Short mmCIF file of C-alpha atoms in Angstrom, two decimals:
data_model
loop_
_atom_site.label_atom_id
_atom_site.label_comp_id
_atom_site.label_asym_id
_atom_site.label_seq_id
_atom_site.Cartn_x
_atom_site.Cartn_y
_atom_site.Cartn_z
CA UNK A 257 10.33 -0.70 29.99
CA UNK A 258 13.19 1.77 32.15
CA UNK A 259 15.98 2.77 30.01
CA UNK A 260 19.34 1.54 31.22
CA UNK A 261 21.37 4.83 28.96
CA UNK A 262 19.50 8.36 29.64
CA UNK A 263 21.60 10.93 28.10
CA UNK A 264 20.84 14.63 27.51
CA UNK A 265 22.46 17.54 26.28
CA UNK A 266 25.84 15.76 26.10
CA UNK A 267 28.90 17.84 24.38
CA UNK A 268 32.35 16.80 23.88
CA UNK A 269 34.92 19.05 21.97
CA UNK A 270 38.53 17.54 21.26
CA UNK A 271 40.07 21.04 20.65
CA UNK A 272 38.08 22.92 17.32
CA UNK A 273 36.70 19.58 16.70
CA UNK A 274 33.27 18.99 18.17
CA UNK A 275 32.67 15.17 18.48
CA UNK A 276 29.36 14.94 20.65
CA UNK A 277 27.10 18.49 19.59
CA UNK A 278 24.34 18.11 21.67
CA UNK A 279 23.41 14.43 22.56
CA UNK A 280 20.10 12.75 23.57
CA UNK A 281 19.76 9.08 23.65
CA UNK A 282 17.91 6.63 25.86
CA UNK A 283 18.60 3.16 25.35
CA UNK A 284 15.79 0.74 26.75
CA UNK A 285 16.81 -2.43 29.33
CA UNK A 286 17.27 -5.50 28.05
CA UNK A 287 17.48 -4.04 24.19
CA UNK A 288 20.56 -5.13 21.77
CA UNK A 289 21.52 -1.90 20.49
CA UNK A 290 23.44 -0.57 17.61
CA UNK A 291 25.08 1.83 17.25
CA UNK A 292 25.92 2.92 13.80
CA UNK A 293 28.02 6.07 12.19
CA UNK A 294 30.54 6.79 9.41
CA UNK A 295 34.42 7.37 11.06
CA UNK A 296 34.36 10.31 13.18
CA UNK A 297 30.75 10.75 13.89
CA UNK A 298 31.15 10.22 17.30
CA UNK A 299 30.45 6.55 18.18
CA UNK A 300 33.75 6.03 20.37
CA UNK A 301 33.67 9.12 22.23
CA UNK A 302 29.45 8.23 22.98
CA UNK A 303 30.49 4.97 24.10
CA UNK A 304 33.11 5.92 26.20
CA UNK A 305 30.92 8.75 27.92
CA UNK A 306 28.69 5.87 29.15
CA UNK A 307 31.51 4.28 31.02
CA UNK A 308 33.13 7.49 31.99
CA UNK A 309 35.77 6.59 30.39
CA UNK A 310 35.66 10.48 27.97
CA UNK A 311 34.57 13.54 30.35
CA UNK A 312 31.29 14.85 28.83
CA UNK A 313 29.37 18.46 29.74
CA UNK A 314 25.03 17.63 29.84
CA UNK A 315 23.10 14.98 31.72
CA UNK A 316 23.99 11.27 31.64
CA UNK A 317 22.90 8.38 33.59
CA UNK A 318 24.19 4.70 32.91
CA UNK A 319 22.49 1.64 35.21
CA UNK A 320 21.71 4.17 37.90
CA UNK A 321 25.04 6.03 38.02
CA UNK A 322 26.44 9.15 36.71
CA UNK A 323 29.73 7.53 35.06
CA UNK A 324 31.52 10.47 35.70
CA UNK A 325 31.04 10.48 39.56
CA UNK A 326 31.01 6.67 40.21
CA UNK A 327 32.67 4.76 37.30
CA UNK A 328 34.61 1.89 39.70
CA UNK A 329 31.37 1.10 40.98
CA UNK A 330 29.85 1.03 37.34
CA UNK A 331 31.99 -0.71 35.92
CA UNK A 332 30.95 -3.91 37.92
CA UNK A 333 27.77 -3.70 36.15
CA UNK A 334 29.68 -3.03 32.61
CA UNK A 335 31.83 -5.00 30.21
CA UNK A 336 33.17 -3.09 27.31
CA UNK A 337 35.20 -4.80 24.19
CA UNK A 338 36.90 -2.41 21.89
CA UNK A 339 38.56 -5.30 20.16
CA UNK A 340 38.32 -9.14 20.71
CA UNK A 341 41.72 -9.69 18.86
CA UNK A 342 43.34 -7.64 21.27
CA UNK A 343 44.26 -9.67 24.53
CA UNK A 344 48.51 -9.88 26.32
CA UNK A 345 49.85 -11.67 24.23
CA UNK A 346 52.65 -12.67 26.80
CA UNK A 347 50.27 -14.36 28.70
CA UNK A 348 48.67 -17.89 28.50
CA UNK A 349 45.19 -19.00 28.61
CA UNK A 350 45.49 -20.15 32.33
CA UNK A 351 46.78 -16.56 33.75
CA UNK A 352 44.40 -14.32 31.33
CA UNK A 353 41.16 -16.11 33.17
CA UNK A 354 43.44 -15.75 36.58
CA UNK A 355 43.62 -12.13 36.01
CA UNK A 356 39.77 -12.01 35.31
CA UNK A 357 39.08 -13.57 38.29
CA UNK A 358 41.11 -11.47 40.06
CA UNK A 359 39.89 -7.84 38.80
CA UNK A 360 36.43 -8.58 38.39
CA UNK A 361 34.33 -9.45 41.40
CA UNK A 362 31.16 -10.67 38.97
CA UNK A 363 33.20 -13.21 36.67
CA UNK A 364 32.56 -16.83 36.54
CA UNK A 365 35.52 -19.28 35.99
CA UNK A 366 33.37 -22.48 35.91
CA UNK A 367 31.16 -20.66 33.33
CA UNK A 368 34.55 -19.24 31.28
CA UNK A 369 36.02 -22.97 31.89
CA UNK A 370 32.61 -24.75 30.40
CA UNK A 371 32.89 -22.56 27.78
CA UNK A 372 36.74 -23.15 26.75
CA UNK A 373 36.21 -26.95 26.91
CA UNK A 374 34.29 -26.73 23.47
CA UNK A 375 36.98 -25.39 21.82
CA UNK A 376 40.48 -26.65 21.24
CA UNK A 377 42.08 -23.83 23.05
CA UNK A 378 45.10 -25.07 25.49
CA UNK A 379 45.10 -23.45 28.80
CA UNK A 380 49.03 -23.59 28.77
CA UNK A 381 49.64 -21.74 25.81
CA UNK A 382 50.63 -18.07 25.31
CA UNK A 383 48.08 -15.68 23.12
CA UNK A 384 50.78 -15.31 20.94
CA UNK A 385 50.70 -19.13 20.15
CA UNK A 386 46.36 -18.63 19.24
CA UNK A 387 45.47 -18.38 15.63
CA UNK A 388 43.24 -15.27 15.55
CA UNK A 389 39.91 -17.44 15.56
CA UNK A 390 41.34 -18.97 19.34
CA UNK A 391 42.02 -15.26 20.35
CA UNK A 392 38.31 -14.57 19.38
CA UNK A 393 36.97 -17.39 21.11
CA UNK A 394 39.24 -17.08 24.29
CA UNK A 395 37.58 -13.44 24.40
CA UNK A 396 34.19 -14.88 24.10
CA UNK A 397 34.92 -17.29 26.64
CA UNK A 398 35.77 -14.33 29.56
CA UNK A 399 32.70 -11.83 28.39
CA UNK A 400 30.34 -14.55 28.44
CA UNK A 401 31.73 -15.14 32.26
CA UNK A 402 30.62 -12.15 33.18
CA UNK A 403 27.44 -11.07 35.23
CA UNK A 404 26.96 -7.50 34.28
CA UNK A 405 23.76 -5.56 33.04
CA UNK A 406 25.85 -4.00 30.14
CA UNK A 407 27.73 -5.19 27.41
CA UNK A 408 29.69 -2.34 25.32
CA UNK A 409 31.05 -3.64 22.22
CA UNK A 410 33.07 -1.39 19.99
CA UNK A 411 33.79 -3.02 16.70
CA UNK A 412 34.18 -6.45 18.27
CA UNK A 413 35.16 -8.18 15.03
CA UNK A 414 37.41 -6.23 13.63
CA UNK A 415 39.73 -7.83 11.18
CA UNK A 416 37.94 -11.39 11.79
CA UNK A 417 36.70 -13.22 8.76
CA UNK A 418 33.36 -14.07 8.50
CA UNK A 419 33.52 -17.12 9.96
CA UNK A 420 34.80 -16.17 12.94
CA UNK A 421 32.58 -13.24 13.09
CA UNK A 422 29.27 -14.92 13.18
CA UNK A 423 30.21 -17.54 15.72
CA UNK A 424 30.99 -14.36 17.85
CA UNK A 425 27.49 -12.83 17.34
CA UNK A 426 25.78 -16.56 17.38
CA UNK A 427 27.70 -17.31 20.64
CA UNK A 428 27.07 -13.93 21.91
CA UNK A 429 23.55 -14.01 21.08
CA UNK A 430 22.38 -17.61 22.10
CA UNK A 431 24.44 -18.17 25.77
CA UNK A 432 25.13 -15.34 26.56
CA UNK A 433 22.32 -12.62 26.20
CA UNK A 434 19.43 -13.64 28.83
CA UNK A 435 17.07 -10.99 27.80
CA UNK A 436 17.49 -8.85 30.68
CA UNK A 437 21.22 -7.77 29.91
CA UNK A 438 21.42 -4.77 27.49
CA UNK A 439 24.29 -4.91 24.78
CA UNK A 440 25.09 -2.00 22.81
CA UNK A 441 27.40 -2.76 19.91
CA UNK A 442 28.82 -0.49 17.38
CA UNK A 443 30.14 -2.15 14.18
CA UNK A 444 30.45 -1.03 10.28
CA UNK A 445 28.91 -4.43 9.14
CA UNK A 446 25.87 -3.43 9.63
CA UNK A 447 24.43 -6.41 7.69
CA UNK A 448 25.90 -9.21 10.07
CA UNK A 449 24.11 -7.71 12.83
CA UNK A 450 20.96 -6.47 11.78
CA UNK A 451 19.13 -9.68 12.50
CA UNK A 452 20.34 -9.64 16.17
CA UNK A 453 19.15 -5.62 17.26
CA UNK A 454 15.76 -5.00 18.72
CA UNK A 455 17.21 -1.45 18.82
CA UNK A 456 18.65 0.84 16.40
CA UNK A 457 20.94 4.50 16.69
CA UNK A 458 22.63 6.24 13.80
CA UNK A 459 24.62 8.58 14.61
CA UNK A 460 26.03 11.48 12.14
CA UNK A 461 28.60 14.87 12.88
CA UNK A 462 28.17 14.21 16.91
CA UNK A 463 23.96 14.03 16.55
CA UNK A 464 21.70 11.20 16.50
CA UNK A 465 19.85 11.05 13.22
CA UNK A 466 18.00 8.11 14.42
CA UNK A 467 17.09 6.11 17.68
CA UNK A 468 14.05 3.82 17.30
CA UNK A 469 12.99 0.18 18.05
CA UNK A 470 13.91 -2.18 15.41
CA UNK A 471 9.98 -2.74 15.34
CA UNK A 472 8.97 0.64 14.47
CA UNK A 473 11.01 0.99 11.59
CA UNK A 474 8.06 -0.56 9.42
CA UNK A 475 5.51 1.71 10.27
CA UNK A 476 8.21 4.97 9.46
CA UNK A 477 10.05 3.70 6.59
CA UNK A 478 8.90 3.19 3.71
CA UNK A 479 11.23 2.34 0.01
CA UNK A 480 9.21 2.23 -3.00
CA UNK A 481 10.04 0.99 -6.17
CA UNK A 482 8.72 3.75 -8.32
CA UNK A 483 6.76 3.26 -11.50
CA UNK A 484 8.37 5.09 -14.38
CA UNK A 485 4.90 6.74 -14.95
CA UNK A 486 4.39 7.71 -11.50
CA UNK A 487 8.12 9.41 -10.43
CA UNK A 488 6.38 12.90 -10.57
CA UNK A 489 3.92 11.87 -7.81
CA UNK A 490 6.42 10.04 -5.96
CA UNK A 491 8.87 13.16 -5.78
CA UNK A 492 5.40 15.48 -4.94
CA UNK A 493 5.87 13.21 -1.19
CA UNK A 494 9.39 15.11 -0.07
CA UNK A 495 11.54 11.53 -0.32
CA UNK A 496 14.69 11.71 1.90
CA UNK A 497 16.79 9.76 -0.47
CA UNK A 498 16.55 8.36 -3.88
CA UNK A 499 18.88 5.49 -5.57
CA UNK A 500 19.08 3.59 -8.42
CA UNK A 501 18.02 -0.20 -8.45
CA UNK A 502 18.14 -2.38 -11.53
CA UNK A 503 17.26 0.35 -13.34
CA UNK A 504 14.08 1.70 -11.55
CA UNK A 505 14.38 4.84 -9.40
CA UNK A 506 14.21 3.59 -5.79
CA UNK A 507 12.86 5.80 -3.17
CA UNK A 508 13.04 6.14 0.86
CA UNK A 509 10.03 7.92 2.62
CA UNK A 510 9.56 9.05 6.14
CA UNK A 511 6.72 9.12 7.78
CA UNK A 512 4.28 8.98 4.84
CA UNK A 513 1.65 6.68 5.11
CA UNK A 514 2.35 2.96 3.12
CA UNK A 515 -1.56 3.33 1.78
CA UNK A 516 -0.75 6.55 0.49
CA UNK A 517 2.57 4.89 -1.47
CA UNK A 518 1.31 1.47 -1.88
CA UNK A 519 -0.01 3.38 -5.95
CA UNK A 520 3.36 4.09 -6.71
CA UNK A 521 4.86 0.51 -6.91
CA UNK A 522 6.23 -2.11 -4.80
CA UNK A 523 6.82 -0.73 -1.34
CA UNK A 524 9.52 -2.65 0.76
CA UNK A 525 11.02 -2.10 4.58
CA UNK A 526 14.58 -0.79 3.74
CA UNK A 527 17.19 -2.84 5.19
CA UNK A 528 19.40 -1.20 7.98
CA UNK A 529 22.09 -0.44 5.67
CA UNK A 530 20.05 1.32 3.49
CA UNK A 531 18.33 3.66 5.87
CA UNK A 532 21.44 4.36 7.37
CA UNK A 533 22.60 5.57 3.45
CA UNK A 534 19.17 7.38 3.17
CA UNK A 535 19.27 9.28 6.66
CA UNK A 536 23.28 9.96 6.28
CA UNK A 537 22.53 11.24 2.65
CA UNK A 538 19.52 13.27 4.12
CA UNK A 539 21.44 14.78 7.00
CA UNK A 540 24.21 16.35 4.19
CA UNK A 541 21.35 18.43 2.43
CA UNK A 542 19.74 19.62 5.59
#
């Protein structure tokens, strides 16, 4: 499989702050990517280097392009969301799809039409007039319209309920992703998408602490619930992070073959969110 994102090297400094410190990430074609961090680890600015939207010093190549050198042309292969809620208010339904049509030479008003007929969303109304559900589903209605290889999404539900969150990622998920267009999405709520990514990136202090195929995880990670006789043998295997669950210790392990901890108790996959606390609690004590 070709990578769609090839980034090396990359550095971005916002004055004494350094928010990308030395970048490399591929991201493979076709994957569903996330892209997780604590607040100012440097998930924005990474996103916007791939659509040259943020200068960036190192190597980067997005869909065949350096987005610093030919972003217009780019961006007819990209979509990027920062925030479905946020759409002209001023405008209705009717001239936000007109404006789409008119800016982007890959959207698809039948497609964004077919899709607005299953809702209850009036074309003649103003955004301002949409409950924040219509908003979201107006929004789904013009990314979905678009043919591009790239979807950037940059906490897309923000401020949503649940609800309307997971008819987002549904929708999103079941007509619109084909297999062969890559989305990269970067969220806090981890847990609502976890069951969507084939593709996983943590990102911590402008590094990548992690960038692995949701399918690998299994054979890398490792949590054990520890024996309370057995928590000296367990430690004796370097752990990267230990909690407390239910009152058992709880540990992560990297790399460190499941037959070799399968003794020490019940051995489970850990769950995105917890690997993300594990690796982001590992990275402090390195």
């Amino acid at each position: 499989m070709t990578n769609i994102v090839e980034a090396k090297s990359l550095v971005k400094n916002y004055g004494g702050f350094k928010a990308l410190d030395g970048v490399d990430l591929s991201i493979p074609t076709g994957a569903i990517s996330g892209l997780i961090g604590p607040n100012g680890a440097g998930k924005t600015t990474t996103l916007k280097a791939l659509i040259g939207l943020c200068d960036v010093e190192g190597d980067l190549n997005v869909a065949g392009r350096d987005p610093r050198e030919s972003r217009h042309k780019l961006m007819e292969d990209v979509c990027f969301i920062a925030d479905v809620g946020i759409l002209p208010k001023w405008l209705k339904v009717s001239q936000v799809i007109d404006y789409v049509e008119a800016v982007h030479p890959k959207f698809e008003r039948q497609r964004a039409e077919k899709f607005l007929s299953t809702t209850e969303i009036p074309a003649n109304k103003r955004i301002k007039e949409l409950s924040k559900g219509m908003v979201t589903q107006l929004h789904l209605a013009l990314v979905m319209a678009i043919d591009v290889s790239l979807l950037v999404l940059d906490e897309p539900t923000l401020g949503l309920d649940i609800i309307y969150r997971k008819e987002f990622y549904d929708r999103l998920l079941n007509e619109f992703y084909d297999g062969n267009c890559t989305i990269i999405i970067s969220t806090h709520q981890v847990e609502e998408i976890e069951a969507l990514l084939s593709h996983l990136i943590f990102i911590n202090k402008g590094k990548i602490a992690l960038n692995a195929a949701m399918s690998d995880l299994a054979d890398t990670y490792t949590e054990v619930v520890v024996d309370p006789d057995k928590l000296e043998r367990a430690n004796a295997l370097n752990p990267i992070y230990t909690r407390e669950l239910l009152g058992k210790k709880c540990y992560t392990f990297e790399s460190v073959p499941r037959a070799q901890l399968e003794p020490l108790g019940e051995c489970l996959t850990p769950s995105v969110a917890d690997l993300f606390v594990a690796k982001m609690k590992e990275s402090k004590h390195e």
